[in-house]
Tab-separated table of C-alpha atoms and ligand atoms in Angstrom:
chain	number	residue	atom	x	y	z
G	1	UNK	CA	10.494	23.397	4.722
G	2	UNK	CA	8.768	20.223	5.523
G	3	UNK	CA	5.399	19.171	6.830
G	4	UNK	CA	6.860	17.907	10.074
G	5	UNK	CA	8.064	21.406	10.841
G	6	UNK	CA	4.565	22.779	10.453
G	7	UNK	CA	3.241	20.146	12.795
G	8	UNK	CA	5.897	20.927	15.366
G	9	UNK	CA	5.090	24.617	15.155
G	10	UNK	CA	1.432	23.883	15.613
G	11	UNK	CA	2.162	21.643	18.533
G	12	UNK	CA	4.115	24.427	20.201
G	13	UNK	CA	1.366	26.948	19.830
G	14	UNK	CA	-1.488	24.535	20.327
G	15	UNK	CA	-3.305	25.889	17.323
G	16	UNK	CA	-5.915	23.371	16.318
G	17	UNK	CA	-8.563	23.459	13.686
G	18	UNK	CA	-7.575	26.849	12.455
G	19	UNK	CA	-4.165	26.932	10.961
G	20	UNK	CA	-2.378	29.235	8.711
G	21	UNK	CA	-0.966	26.850	6.245
G	22	UNK	CA	2.277	28.549	5.383
G	23	UNK	CA	4.966	27.695	7.843
G	24	UNK	CA	6.464	31.146	7.904
G	25	UNK	CA	3.102	32.492	8.921
G	26	UNK	CA	2.783	29.766	11.505
G	27	UNK	CA	6.159	30.661	12.962
G	28	UNK	CA	4.979	34.163	13.715
G	29	UNK	CA	1.479	33.156	14.689
G	30	UNK	CA	0.285	34.025	18.120
G	31	UNK	CA	-1.943	31.535	19.933
G	32	UNK	CA	-5.528	31.867	18.903
G	33	UNK	CA	-4.898	33.861	15.766
G	34	UNK	CA	-7.219	32.593	13.119
G	35	UNK	CA	-5.316	33.551	10.048
G	36	UNK	CA	-2.380	35.505	8.865
G	37	UNK	CA	-1.637	37.185	5.620
G	38	UNK	CA	1.684	36.173	4.163
G	39	UNK	CA	3.684	37.641	1.390
G	40	UNK	CA	5.675	35.696	-1.113
G	41	UNK	CA	8.076	38.613	-1.442
G	42	UNK	CA	10.807	39.510	1.013
G	43	UNK	CA	13.154	37.377	3.096
G	44	UNK	CA	10.710	34.486	3.438
G	45	UNK	CA	10.480	34.033	-0.313
G	46	UNK	CA	13.121	31.325	-0.282
G	47	UNK	CA	11.256	29.426	2.381
G	48	UNK	CA	8.128	29.596	0.301
G	49	UNK	CA	9.824	28.152	-2.726
G	50	UNK	CA	8.197	24.775	-2.099
G	51	UNK	CA	4.763	26.279	-2.488
G	52	UNK	CA	4.086	26.838	-6.151
G	53	UNK	CA	3.120	30.482	-6.254
G	54	UNK	CA	3.056	32.029	-9.690
G	55	UNK	CA	1.963	35.358	-11.090
G	56	UNK	CA	2.213	38.641	-9.227
G	57	UNK	CA	4.949	38.210	-6.619
G	58	UNK	CA	3.406	40.831	-4.336
G	59	UNK	CA	0.092	38.993	-3.995
G	60	UNK	CA	-0.857	38.162	-0.431
G	61	UNK	CA	-2.653	34.927	0.259
G	62	UNK	CA	-4.653	34.546	3.424
G	63	UNK	CA	-5.505	31.111	4.707
G	64	UNK	CA	-8.135	30.736	7.400
G	65	UNK	CA	-9.896	27.644	8.597
G	66	UNK	CA	-9.520	24.427	6.625
G	67	UNK	CA	-11.826	21.536	7.455
G	68	UNK	CA	-12.365	17.959	6.416
G	69	UNK	CA	-15.561	16.102	7.175
G	70	UNK	CA	-15.936	12.378	6.593
G	71	UNK	CA	-19.461	11.469	5.548
G	72	UNK	CA	-18.663	7.777	5.334
G	73	UNK	CA	-19.976	5.833	3.448
G	74	UNK	CA	-21.122	8.742	1.283
G	75	UNK	CA	-17.779	10.430	0.721
G	76	UNK	CA	-16.277	13.524	2.277
G	77	UNK	CA	-16.351	17.304	2.222
G	78	UNK	CA	-13.501	19.803	2.357
G	79	UNK	CA	-13.975	23.466	3.194
G	80	UNK	CA	-11.483	26.302	3.161
G	81	UNK	CA	-11.184	30.000	3.716
G	82	UNK	CA	-8.535	31.177	1.298
G	83	UNK	CA	-8.301	34.616	-0.231
G	84	UNK	CA	-5.934	36.565	-2.441
G	85	UNK	CA	-5.119	40.266	-2.231
G	86	UNK	CA	-5.108	40.418	-6.028
G	87	UNK	CA	-8.665	39.354	-6.707
G	88	UNK	CA	-11.391	36.846	-5.989
G	89	UNK	CA	-10.721	33.112	-6.065
G	90	UNK	CA	-12.036	31.824	-9.367
G	91	UNK	CA	-10.722	28.316	-9.852
G	92	UNK	CA	-9.019	25.373	-8.256
G	93	UNK	CA	-9.358	21.915	-6.840
G	94	UNK	CA	-8.750	19.848	-3.794
G	95	UNK	CA	-6.180	17.170	-4.602
G	96	UNK	CA	-5.709	14.120	-2.396
G	97	UNK	CA	-3.787	10.900	-2.382
G	98	UNK	CA	-4.402	7.734	-0.371
G	99	UNK	CA	-0.893	6.417	-0.990
G	100	UNK	CA	2.173	7.958	-2.608
G	101	UNK	CA	1.958	8.011	-6.375
G	102	UNK	CA	-1.814	8.061	-6.621
G	103	UNK	CA	-3.899	11.177	-6.843
G	104	UNK	CA	-7.499	12.242	-7.183
G	105	UNK	CA	-9.097	15.644	-7.206
G	106	UNK	CA	-12.421	17.456	-7.234
G	107	UNK	CA	-13.189	21.072	-8.103
G	108	UNK	CA	-14.695	23.282	-5.417
G	109	UNK	CA	-17.630	25.622	-5.341
G	110	UNK	CA	-17.577	29.058	-3.772
G	111	UNK	CA	-20.295	29.976	-1.331
G	112	UNK	CA	-21.494	33.326	-2.655
G	113	UNK	CA	-22.468	34.614	0.801
G	114	UNK	CA	-19.499	33.572	2.914
G	115	UNK	CA	-16.794	33.194	0.279
G	116	UNK	CA	-16.052	29.742	1.730
G	117	UNK	CA	-14.657	27.169	-0.681
G	118	UNK	CA	-16.453	23.832	-0.567
G	119	UNK	CA	-15.405	20.610	-2.322
G	120	UNK	CA	-17.376	17.386	-2.073
G	121	UNK	CA	-16.595	13.882	-3.194
G	122	UNK	CA	-18.968	10.932	-3.298
G	123	UNK	CA	-18.025	7.428	-4.418
G	124	UNK	CA	-19.635	6.563	-7.733
G	125	UNK	CA	-19.905	3.202	-9.492
G	126	UNK	CA	-16.499	1.547	-9.566
G	127	UNK	CA	-15.222	3.808	-6.796
G	128	UNK	CA	-15.901	1.620	-3.778
G	129	UNK	CA	-13.860	3.131	-0.985
G	130	UNK	CA	-13.540	1.408	2.379
G	131	UNK	CA	-13.442	3.334	5.638
G	132	UNK	CA	-10.247	4.295	7.393
G	133	UNK	CA	-8.171	5.090	4.376
G	134	UNK	CA	-5.865	8.035	5.037
G	135	UNK	CA	-5.878	11.089	2.810
G	136	UNK	CA	-3.112	13.598	2.310
G	137	UNK	CA	-4.650	16.619	0.639
G	138	UNK	CA	-3.909	20.100	-0.587
G	139	UNK	CA	-5.974	22.968	-1.922
G	140	UNK	CA	-4.801	24.330	-5.248
G	141	UNK	CA	-6.460	27.670	-6.023
G	142	UNK	CA	-6.184	30.511	-8.492
G	143	UNK	CA	-7.390	34.112	-8.329
G	144	UNK	CA	-8.934	36.336	-10.995
G	145	UNK	CA	-5.559	37.999	-11.599
G	146	UNK	CA	-4.020	34.694	-12.634
G	147	UNK	CA	-2.085	33.956	-9.432
G	148	UNK	CA	-1.930	30.397	-8.109
G	149	UNK	CA	-1.472	29.076	-4.634
G	150	UNK	CA	-1.250	25.661	-3.023
G	151	UNK	CA	-1.664	24.880	0.647
G	152	UNK	CA	0.728	22.680	2.568
G	153	UNK	CA	-0.407	19.024	2.727
G	154	UNK	CA	-2.837	18.091	5.436
G	155	UNK	CA	-3.878	14.666	6.644
G	156	UNK	CA	-7.326	13.230	7.313
G	157	UNK	CA	-9.050	9.862	7.565
G	158	UNK	CA	-12.208	8.568	5.944
G	159	UNK	CA	-13.714	7.660	9.280
G	160	UNK	CA	-16.614	5.342	9.962
G	161	UNK	CA	-17.946	6.800	13.202
G	162	UNK	CA	-21.202	4.847	13.069
G	163	UNK	CA	-19.768	1.749	14.729
G	164	UNK	CA	-17.032	0.781	17.079
G	165	UNK	CA	-13.616	0.308	15.507
G	166	UNK	CA	-10.386	-0.548	17.229
G	167	UNK	CA	-7.364	1.259	15.896
G	168	UNK	CA	-3.750	0.246	16.554
G	169	UNK	CA	-0.567	1.394	14.961
G	170	UNK	CA	3.143	0.755	14.949
G	171	UNK	CA	6.006	1.779	12.710
G	172	UNK	CA	4.998	-1.061	10.375
G	173	UNK	CA	1.254	-0.767	9.922
G	174	UNK	CA	-2.010	0.862	10.957
G	175	UNK	CA	-4.707	-1.672	11.842
G	176	UNK	CA	-8.447	-1.119	12.145
G	177	UNK	CA	-10.762	-3.870	13.231
G	178	UNK	CA	-14.460	-4.067	13.833
G	179	UNK	CA	-16.576	-6.823	15.303
G	180	UNK	CA	-13.497	-8.944	16.073
G	181	UNK	CA	-11.573	-9.885	19.214
G	182	UNK	CA	-9.231	-7.022	20.141
G	183	UNK	CA	-6.356	-9.475	20.072
G	184	UNK	CA	-6.311	-9.374	16.272
G	185	UNK	CA	-4.866	-5.846	16.332
G	186	UNK	CA	-1.977	-6.720	18.636
G	187	UNK	CA	-1.206	-9.884	16.724
G	188	UNK	CA	-1.115	-7.937	13.463
G	189	UNK	CA	1.396	-5.458	14.884
G	190	UNK	CA	3.483	-8.376	16.143
G	191	UNK	CA	3.354	-10.197	12.826
G	192	UNK	CA	4.411	-7.126	10.883
G	193	UNK	CA	7.298	-6.483	13.269
G	194	UNK	CA	8.387	-10.106	12.986
G	195	UNK	CA	8.421	-9.911	9.200
G	196	UNK	CA	9.889	-6.395	8.876
G	197	UNK	CA	13.500	-7.374	8.160
G	198	UNK	CA	12.456	-10.151	5.806
G	199	UNK	CA	10.407	-7.682	3.750
G	200	UNK	CA	13.317	-5.249	3.771
G	201	UNK	CA	15.847	-7.841	2.623
G	202	UNK	CA	13.582	-9.434	0.030
G	203	UNK	CA	12.425	-6.186	-1.578
G	204	UNK	CA	15.456	-3.993	-0.986
G	205	UNK	CA	13.592	-1.589	1.287
G	206	UNK	CA	10.416	-1.184	3.287
G	207	UNK	CA	7.295	0.275	1.698
G	208	UNK	CA	7.625	4.048	1.357
G	209	UNK	CA	4.346	4.429	3.258
G	210	UNK	CA	2.801	2.802	6.292
G	211	UNK	CA	0.267	0.310	4.978
G	212	UNK	CA	-3.108	-0.225	6.641
G	213	UNK	CA	-5.082	-3.357	7.332
G	214	UNK	CA	-8.820	-2.834	7.726
G	215	UNK	CA	-10.470	-5.930	9.152
G	216	UNK	CA	-14.226	-6.399	9.127
G	217	UNK	CA	-16.084	-8.784	11.385
G	218	UNK	CA	-19.648	-7.823	10.434
G	219	UNK	CA	-21.126	-8.451	7.038
G	220	UNK	CA	-23.194	-5.240	7.052
G	221	UNK	CA	-20.089	-3.177	7.769
G	222	UNK	CA	-18.292	-4.984	4.983
G	223	UNK	CA	-21.069	-4.343	2.480
G	224	UNK	CA	-21.696	-0.751	3.416
G	225	UNK	CA	-18.840	0.839	1.494
G	226	UNK	CA	-19.225	-1.242	-1.658
G	227	UNK	CA	-20.740	0.427	-4.669
G	228	UNK	CA	-21.877	-1.512	-7.713
G	229	UNK	CA	-20.029	-4.610	-8.821
G	230	UNK	CA	-18.433	-5.854	-5.631
G	231	UNK	CA	-20.166	-8.465	-3.589
G	232	UNK	CA	-20.086	-10.013	-0.168
G	233	UNK	CA	-18.469	-13.034	-1.794
G	234	UNK	CA	-15.187	-11.173	-2.085
G	235	UNK	CA	-13.170	-12.074	0.981
G	236	UNK	CA	-10.729	-9.238	0.713
G	237	UNK	CA	-9.138	-6.683	-1.487
G	238	UNK	CA	-5.665	-5.187	-1.531
G	239	UNK	CA	-4.955	-2.110	-3.582
G	240	UNK	CA	-1.781	-0.116	-3.697
G	241	UNK	CA	-3.753	3.044	-4.494
G	242	UNK	CA	-5.428	2.570	-1.112
G	243	UNK	CA	-2.106	1.849	0.518
G	244	UNK	CA	-3.661	-1.100	2.254
G	245	UNK	CA	-5.792	-4.163	2.422
G	246	UNK	CA	-9.380	-4.729	3.492
G	247	UNK	CA	-10.457	-8.153	4.672
G	248	UNK	CA	-13.732	-9.701	5.640
G	249	UNK	CA	-12.861	-12.051	8.475
G	250	UNK	CA	-14.936	-15.195	8.785
G	251	UNK	CA	-14.087	-18.371	10.566
G	252	UNK	CA	-10.331	-18.002	10.669
G	253	UNK	CA	-8.547	-17.519	13.970
G	254	UNK	CA	-7.030	-14.166	14.847
G	255	UNK	CA	-3.546	-15.597	14.516
G	256	UNK	CA	-4.269	-16.882	11.006
G	257	UNK	CA	-5.462	-13.422	10.008
G	258	UNK	CA	-2.470	-11.581	11.452
G	259	UNK	CA	0.371	-13.965	10.626
G	260	UNK	CA	-1.214	-15.405	7.492
G	261	UNK	CA	-3.629	-13.188	5.586
G	262	UNK	CA	-2.248	-9.762	6.499
G	263	UNK	CA	1.389	-10.662	5.776
G	264	UNK	CA	0.312	-12.179	2.450
G	265	UNK	CA	-1.676	-9.110	1.450
G	266	UNK	CA	1.061	-6.693	2.500
G	267	UNK	CA	3.422	-8.686	0.256
G	268	UNK	CA	1.117	-7.802	-2.655
G	269	UNK	CA	1.680	-4.130	-1.806
G	270	UNK	CA	5.437	-4.773	-1.955
G	271	UNK	CA	5.000	-6.424	-5.354
G	272	UNK	CA	3.248	-3.330	-6.667
G	273	UNK	CA	5.888	-1.064	-5.205
G	274	UNK	CA	9.104	-2.895	-6.050
G	275	UNK	CA	8.529	-4.992	-9.123
G	276	UNK	CA	6.167	-5.725	-11.941
G	277	UNK	CA	4.254	-8.974	-11.762
G	278	UNK	CA	1.066	-9.543	-13.718
G	279	UNK	CA	-1.674	-10.493	-11.260
G	280	UNK	CA	-3.404	-13.824	-11.137
G	281	UNK	CA	-0.729	-16.447	-11.568
G	282	UNK	CA	1.274	-18.883	-9.443
G	283	UNK	CA	4.362	-16.678	-9.478
G	284	UNK	CA	2.713	-13.707	-7.792
G	285	UNK	CA	0.445	-15.680	-5.438
G	286	UNK	CA	3.223	-18.062	-4.495
G	287	UNK	CA	5.385	-15.056	-3.754
G	288	UNK	CA	2.815	-13.447	-1.451
G	289	UNK	CA	2.273	-16.815	0.240
G	290	UNK	CA	6.011	-17.029	0.872
G	291	UNK	CA	5.682	-14.054	3.261
G	292	UNK	CA	3.064	-15.723	5.467
G	293	UNK	CA	4.413	-16.725	8.850
G	294	UNK	CA	1.455	-18.923	9.668
G	295	UNK	CA	-0.039	-21.371	7.238
G	296	UNK	CA	-3.565	-22.711	7.218
G	297	UNK	CA	-2.027	-26.127	6.564
G	298	UNK	CA	1.444	-27.304	5.552
G	299	UNK	CA	1.730	-26.014	1.985
G	300	UNK	CA	5.055	-27.653	1.223
G	301	UNK	CA	3.809	-31.022	2.458
G	302	UNK	CA	0.759	-30.691	0.207
G	303	UNK	CA	2.989	-30.122	-2.815
G	304	UNK	CA	5.297	-32.962	-1.808
G	305	UNK	CA	2.263	-35.228	-1.728
G	306	UNK	CA	1.386	-34.049	-5.203
G	307	UNK	CA	4.943	-34.762	-6.346
G	308	UNK	CA	4.921	-38.234	-4.819
G	309	UNK	CA	1.717	-38.962	-6.696
G	310	UNK	CA	3.365	-37.968	-9.969
G	311	UNK	CA	1.061	-34.962	-10.330
G	312	UNK	CA	3.455	-32.066	-10.079
G	313	UNK	CA	2.734	-29.949	-13.166
G	314	UNK	CA	5.253	-28.052	-15.249
G	315	UNK	CA	6.063	-24.738	-13.659
G	316	UNK	CA	8.315	-22.472	-15.658
G	317	UNK	CA	7.565	-23.549	-19.214
G	318	UNK	CA	4.055	-22.812	-20.442
G	319	UNK	CA	1.442	-21.242	-18.238
G	320	UNK	CA	2.173	-23.209	-15.072
G	321	UNK	CA	-0.523	-24.108	-12.548
G	322	UNK	CA	-3.581	-21.883	-12.397
G	323	UNK	CA	-4.657	-19.959	-9.311
G	324	UNK	CA	-8.381	-19.732	-9.888
G	325	UNK	CA	-11.274	-22.117	-9.926
G	326	UNK	CA	-11.367	-25.484	-8.241
G	327	UNK	CA	-7.594	-25.931	-8.040
G	328	UNK	CA	-6.778	-22.381	-6.985
G	329	UNK	CA	-5.118	-23.389	-3.745
G	330	UNK	CA	-2.878	-25.853	-5.557
G	331	UNK	CA	-1.444	-23.032	-7.688
G	332	UNK	CA	-0.698	-20.963	-4.582
G	333	UNK	CA	1.009	-23.874	-2.876
G	334	UNK	CA	3.100	-24.875	-5.881
G	335	UNK	CA	4.118	-21.259	-6.424
G	336	UNK	CA	5.029	-21.021	-2.758
G	337	UNK	CA	7.438	-23.938	-3.060
G	338	UNK	CA	9.196	-22.256	-5.957
G	339	UNK	CA	9.987	-19.222	-3.766
G	340	UNK	CA	11.087	-21.478	-0.912
G	341	UNK	CA	13.410	-23.314	-3.277
G	342	UNK	CA	14.789	-20.070	-4.659
G	343	UNK	CA	15.475	-18.488	-1.282
G	344	UNK	CA	16.817	-21.721	0.230
G	345	UNK	CA	19.446	-21.699	-2.501
G	346	UNK	CA	20.003	-18.015	-3.249
G	347	UNK	CA	18.813	-16.282	-0.093
G	348	UNK	CA	16.544	-13.273	0.208
G	349	UNK	CA	19.253	-11.550	-1.814
G	350	UNK	CA	18.284	-13.875	-4.657
G	351	UNK	CA	14.665	-12.786	-4.210
G	352	UNK	CA	15.690	-9.154	-4.323
G	353	UNK	CA	17.795	-9.638	-7.434
G	354	UNK	CA	15.015	-11.506	-9.184
G	355	UNK	CA	12.325	-8.894	-8.551
G	356	UNK	CA	14.759	-6.111	-9.467
G	357	UNK	CA	15.567	-7.715	-12.816
G	358	UNK	CA	11.865	-8.145	-13.525
G	359	UNK	CA	11.227	-4.516	-12.659
G	360	UNK	CA	13.979	-3.569	-15.098
G	361	UNK	CA	12.005	-5.344	-17.804
G	362	UNK	CA	13.779	-8.708	-17.915
G	363	UNK	CA	11.326	-11.532	-18.583
G	364	UNK	CA	10.546	-13.831	-15.682
G	365	UNK	CA	12.398	-16.903	-16.952
G	366	UNK	CA	15.377	-14.879	-18.174
G	367	UNK	CA	15.569	-13.233	-14.771
G	368	UNK	CA	15.450	-16.620	-13.029
G	369	UNK	CA	18.312	-17.809	-15.244
G	370	UNK	CA	20.371	-14.737	-14.436
G	371	UNK	CA	19.886	-15.086	-10.689
G	372	UNK	CA	20.536	-18.829	-10.547
G	373	UNK	CA	23.112	-19.110	-13.316
G	374	UNK	CA	21.117	-22.155	-14.453
G	375	UNK	CA	18.915	-22.790	-17.442
G	376	UNK	CA	15.179	-22.706	-16.826
G	377	UNK	CA	15.049	-26.445	-17.505
G	378	UNK	CA	17.739	-27.070	-14.900
G	379	UNK	CA	15.959	-24.875	-12.347
G	380	UNK	CA	12.726	-26.761	-12.972
G	381	UNK	CA	14.488	-30.076	-12.646
G	382	UNK	CA	16.229	-29.155	-9.382
G	383	UNK	CA	12.995	-27.759	-7.914
G	384	UNK	CA	11.176	-30.973	-8.842
G	385	UNK	CA	13.829	-33.254	-7.400
G	386	UNK	CA	13.901	-31.195	-4.191
G	387	UNK	CA	10.153	-31.838	-3.861
G	388	UNK	CA	10.654	-35.551	-4.396
G	389	UNK	CA	9.267	-35.611	-7.922
G	390	UNK	CA	10.912	-37.225	-10.905
G	391	UNK	CA	13.171	-34.712	-12.588
G	392	UNK	CA	11.220	-35.533	-15.748
G	393	UNK	CA	13.320	-35.071	-18.778
G	394	UNK	CA	13.174	-31.394	-19.460
G	395	UNK	CA	14.437	-30.394	-22.850
G	396	UNK	CA	17.844	-29.111	-21.977
G	397	UNK	CA	18.576	-25.674	-23.267
G	398	UNK	CA	22.259	-24.875	-23.739
G	399	UNK	CA	23.298	-22.415	-21.089
G	400	UNK	CA	24.730	-19.251	-22.616
G	401	UNK	CA	28.262	-18.603	-21.469
G	402	UNK	CA	27.684	-15.042	-20.297
G	403	UNK	CA	25.447	-15.812	-17.334
G	404	UNK	CA	26.387	-13.922	-14.272
G	405	UNK	CA	27.000	-16.435	-11.512
G	406	UNK	CA	25.719	-15.201	-8.192
G	407	UNK	CA	27.255	-15.985	-4.883
G	408	UNK	CA	24.272	-17.001	-2.778
G	409	UNK	CA	24.017	-15.011	0.408
G	410	UNK	CA	22.595	-16.955	3.309
G	411	UNK	CA	20.177	-14.859	5.247
G	412	UNK	CA	19.166	-15.203	8.874
G	413	UNK	CA	16.060	-13.386	9.981
G	414	UNK	CA	16.156	-11.240	13.063
G	415	UNK	CA	19.407	-12.587	14.375
U	501	ZN	ZN1	-2.722	-13.149	-2.890
């Protein structure tokens, strides 16, 4: 039994705000009924198998109203009416995730007068949580007789209702913007659609969730959700446990944001999902830059100028160019050209093979050698010559005979 079924059932009966969480109960629910006792025994037991119910099999759980209230920026509150025929509710938590694979929970308190279960969460230091993240949550409760029960997942958003936000969504992304021209939302949907098949080919699949981009125009809105260490100096933040990226938009045009910044940041979500790349180096930033469809300037030309001036640093041996401090941009650009070189020669299939090998635990340079069938020194030399630099004289490493030689697959986007 899946969540979609529950939603369809609810849509049919128009039950809103008060839903019996077990689907079998929902199937027999008449419009307007507030709750329904369900039994884990009998013919529906198989259907209930997804809901972890342990203990006395004859216990009846009754689920009444479940609510979620966003108190952005001060957290959120869940309430529930859940009871067991076997005894009072004595323990449990609300468990939520913002993206698949990440989970948080808080215990609830029981209102002695009404029996209502209430769980509150407030962001503490180090828990800065921007608005408009989506939560999928369940109640996990236990009664005094030792029985356990878990509600079907429900969905809610950490909504900032204090100011005007524009929300747009497509199959690729959910966009929220505030204090910005409305055009930025449409452009972001367009950019994500334009890049969809490239992401799929490069990573092997699309993200298993719909990412969100939360774009702030106003500084006060940007600061409001930040607790502790963060500062207004941070231009943006992308976290896979949020399933999205938040960006403070200043100066840049809407098209730069949509086709540049957002596509770059979404690529970081792909990196977290499909491979393992330590953050903060040219390899990872160059990779995210590779997915931008609009550049703030011509990155390849900038690196070619560097090469012509004899200033192209070593890439694969040693630490490579840095991506912080005064020369940060240079590291991004140089890294970008590596990924262009790789995909020009080995296609997006080469990209996919490289990130897959790295995920499997193969070291970066070993993985590059396996994908290209070339030694690291030869790769570096070819990349340099392609950029118009001297090949230098890399110390040639004998190429082991067992390299798998790939057959590069040319890839045409959207054709
Ligand atoms: Zn980046």
